[in-house]
Coordinates of N, CA and C in Angstrom, one line a residue:
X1 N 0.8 -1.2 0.0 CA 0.0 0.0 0.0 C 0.9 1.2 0.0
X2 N 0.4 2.3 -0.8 CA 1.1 3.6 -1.3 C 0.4 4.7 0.0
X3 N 1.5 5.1 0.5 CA 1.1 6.3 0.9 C 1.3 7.4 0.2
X4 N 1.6 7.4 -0.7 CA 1.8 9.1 -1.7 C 1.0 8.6 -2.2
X5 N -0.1 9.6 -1.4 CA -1.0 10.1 -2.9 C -0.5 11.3 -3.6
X6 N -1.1 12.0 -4.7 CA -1.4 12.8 -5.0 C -1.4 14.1 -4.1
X7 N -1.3 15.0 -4.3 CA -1.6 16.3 -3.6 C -2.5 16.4 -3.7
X8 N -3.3 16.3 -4.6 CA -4.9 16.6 -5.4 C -5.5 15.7 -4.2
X9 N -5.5 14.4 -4.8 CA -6.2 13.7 -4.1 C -6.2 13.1 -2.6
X10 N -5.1 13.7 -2.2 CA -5.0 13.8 -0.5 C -5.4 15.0 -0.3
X11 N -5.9 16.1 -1.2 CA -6.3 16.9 -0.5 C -8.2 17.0 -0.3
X12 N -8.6 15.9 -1.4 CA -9.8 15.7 -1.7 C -10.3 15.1 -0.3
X13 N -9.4 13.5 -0.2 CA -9.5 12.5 0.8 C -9.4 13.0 2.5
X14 N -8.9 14.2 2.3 CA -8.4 14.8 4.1 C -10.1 16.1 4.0
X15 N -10.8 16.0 3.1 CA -11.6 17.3 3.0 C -13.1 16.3 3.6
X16 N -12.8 15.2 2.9 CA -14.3 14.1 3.2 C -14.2 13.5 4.2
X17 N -12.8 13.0 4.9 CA -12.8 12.2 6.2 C -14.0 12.3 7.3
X18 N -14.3 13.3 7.6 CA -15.2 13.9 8.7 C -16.9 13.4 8.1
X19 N -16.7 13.4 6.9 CA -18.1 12.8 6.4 C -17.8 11.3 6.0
X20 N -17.2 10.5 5.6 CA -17.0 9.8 5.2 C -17.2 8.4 6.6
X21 N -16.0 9.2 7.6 CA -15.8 8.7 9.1 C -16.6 9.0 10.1
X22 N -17.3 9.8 10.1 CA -18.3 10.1 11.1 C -17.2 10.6 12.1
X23 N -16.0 10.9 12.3 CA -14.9 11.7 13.1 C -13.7 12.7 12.5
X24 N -14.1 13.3 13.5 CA -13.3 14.6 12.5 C -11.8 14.5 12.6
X25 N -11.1 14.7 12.0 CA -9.2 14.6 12.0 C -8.8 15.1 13.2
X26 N -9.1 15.5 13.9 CA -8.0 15.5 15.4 C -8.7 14.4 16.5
X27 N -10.0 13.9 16.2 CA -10.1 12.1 16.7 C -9.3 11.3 15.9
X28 N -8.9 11.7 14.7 CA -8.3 10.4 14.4 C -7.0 10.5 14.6
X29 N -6.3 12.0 15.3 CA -5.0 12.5 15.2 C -4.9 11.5 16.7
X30 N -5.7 12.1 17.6 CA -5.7 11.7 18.7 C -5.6 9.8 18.8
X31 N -6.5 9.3 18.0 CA -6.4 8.1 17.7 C -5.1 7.2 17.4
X32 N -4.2 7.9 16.7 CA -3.4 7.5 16.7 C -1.7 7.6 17.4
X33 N -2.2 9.0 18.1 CA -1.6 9.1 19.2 C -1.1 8.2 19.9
X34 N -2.9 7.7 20.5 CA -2.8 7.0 22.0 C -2.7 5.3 21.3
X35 N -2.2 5.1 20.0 CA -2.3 4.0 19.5 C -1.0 3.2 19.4
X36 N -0.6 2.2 18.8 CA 0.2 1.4 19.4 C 1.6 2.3 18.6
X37 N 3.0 2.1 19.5 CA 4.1 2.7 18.8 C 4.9 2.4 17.3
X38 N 3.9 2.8 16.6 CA 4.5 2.1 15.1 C 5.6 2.9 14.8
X39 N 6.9 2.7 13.8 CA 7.1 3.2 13.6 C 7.3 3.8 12.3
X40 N 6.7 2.8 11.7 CA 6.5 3.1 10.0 C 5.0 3.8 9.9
X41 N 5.3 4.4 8.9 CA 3.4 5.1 8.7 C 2.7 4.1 7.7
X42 N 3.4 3.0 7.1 CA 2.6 2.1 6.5 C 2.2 1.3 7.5
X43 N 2.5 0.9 8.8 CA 2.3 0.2 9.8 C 1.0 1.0 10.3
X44 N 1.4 2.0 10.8 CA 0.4 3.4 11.1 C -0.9 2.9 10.8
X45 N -1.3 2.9 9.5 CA -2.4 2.8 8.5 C -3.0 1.8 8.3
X46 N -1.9 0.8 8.4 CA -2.6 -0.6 8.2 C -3.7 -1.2 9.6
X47 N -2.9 0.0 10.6 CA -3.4 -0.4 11.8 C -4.8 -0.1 12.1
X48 N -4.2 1.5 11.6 CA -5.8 1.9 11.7 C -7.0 1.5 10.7
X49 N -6.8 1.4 9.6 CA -7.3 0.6 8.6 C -8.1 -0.6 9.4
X50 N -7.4 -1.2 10.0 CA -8.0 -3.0 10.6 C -8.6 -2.4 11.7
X51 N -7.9 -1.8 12.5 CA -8.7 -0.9 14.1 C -10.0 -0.6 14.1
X52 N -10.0 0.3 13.1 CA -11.8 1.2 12.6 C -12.0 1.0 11.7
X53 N -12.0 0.2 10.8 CA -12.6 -0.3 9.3 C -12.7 0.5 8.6
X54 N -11.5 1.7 8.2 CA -11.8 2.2 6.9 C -10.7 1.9 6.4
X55 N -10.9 2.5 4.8 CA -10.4 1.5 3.5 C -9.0 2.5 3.8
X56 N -8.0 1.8 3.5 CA -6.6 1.9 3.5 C -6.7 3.3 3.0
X57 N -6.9 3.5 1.8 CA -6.9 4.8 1.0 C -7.3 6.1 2.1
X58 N -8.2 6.0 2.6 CA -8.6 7.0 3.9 C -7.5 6.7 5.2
X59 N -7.1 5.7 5.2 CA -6.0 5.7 6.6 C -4.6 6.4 5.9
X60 N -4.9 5.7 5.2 CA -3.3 6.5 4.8 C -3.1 7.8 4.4
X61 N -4.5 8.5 4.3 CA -4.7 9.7 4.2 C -4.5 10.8 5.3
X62 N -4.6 9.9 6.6 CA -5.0 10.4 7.5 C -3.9 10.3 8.5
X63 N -2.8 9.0 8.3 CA -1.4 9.3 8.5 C -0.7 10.4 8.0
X64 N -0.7 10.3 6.6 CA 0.2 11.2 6.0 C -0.2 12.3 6.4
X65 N -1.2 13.1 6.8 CA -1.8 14.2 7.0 C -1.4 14.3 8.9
X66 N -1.6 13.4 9.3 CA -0.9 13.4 10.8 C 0.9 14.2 10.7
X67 N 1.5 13.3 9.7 CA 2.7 13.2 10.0 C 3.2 14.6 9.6
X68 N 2.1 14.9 8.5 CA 2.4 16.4 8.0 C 2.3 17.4 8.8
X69 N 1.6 17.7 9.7 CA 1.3 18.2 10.7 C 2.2 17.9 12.0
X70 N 2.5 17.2 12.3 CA 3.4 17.0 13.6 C 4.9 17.4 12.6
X71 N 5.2 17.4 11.9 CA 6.1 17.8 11.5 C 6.6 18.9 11.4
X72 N 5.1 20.2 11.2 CA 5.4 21.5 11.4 C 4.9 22.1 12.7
X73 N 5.1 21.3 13.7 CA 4.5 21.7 14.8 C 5.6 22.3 15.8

């Protein structure tokens, strides 16, 4: 599983999360917080993917978008 998406389309996929997931991105920031110490983001994703049942494509949307974020923090 690819975590680059697109710019386009990670920016599409981080815009619908909240509808798509019924939780808005800082539950899922937080989610993955308090979640187990992965240290790959394909690990990340896969986890949360199997965790909360959404489709890889949205987890890994929502890593990458984590990591982007803690990175300019």
């Amino acid at each position: 599983m690819s975590l680059n998406h697109s710019l386009e389309t990670q920016s599409k996929l981080i815009a619908r999360v909240s509808v798509i997931t019924g939780r808005a991105l800082p539950e899922w920031f937080q989610a993955i917080d308090n979640g187990p110490a992965f240290l790959r983001c394909d690990e990340r994703a896969n986890w949360l993917a199997d965790e909360h049942g959404l489709t890889h494509g949205y987890a890994a949307a929502i890593v990458q978008e984590h990591e982007r974020r803690r990175r300019t923090r």
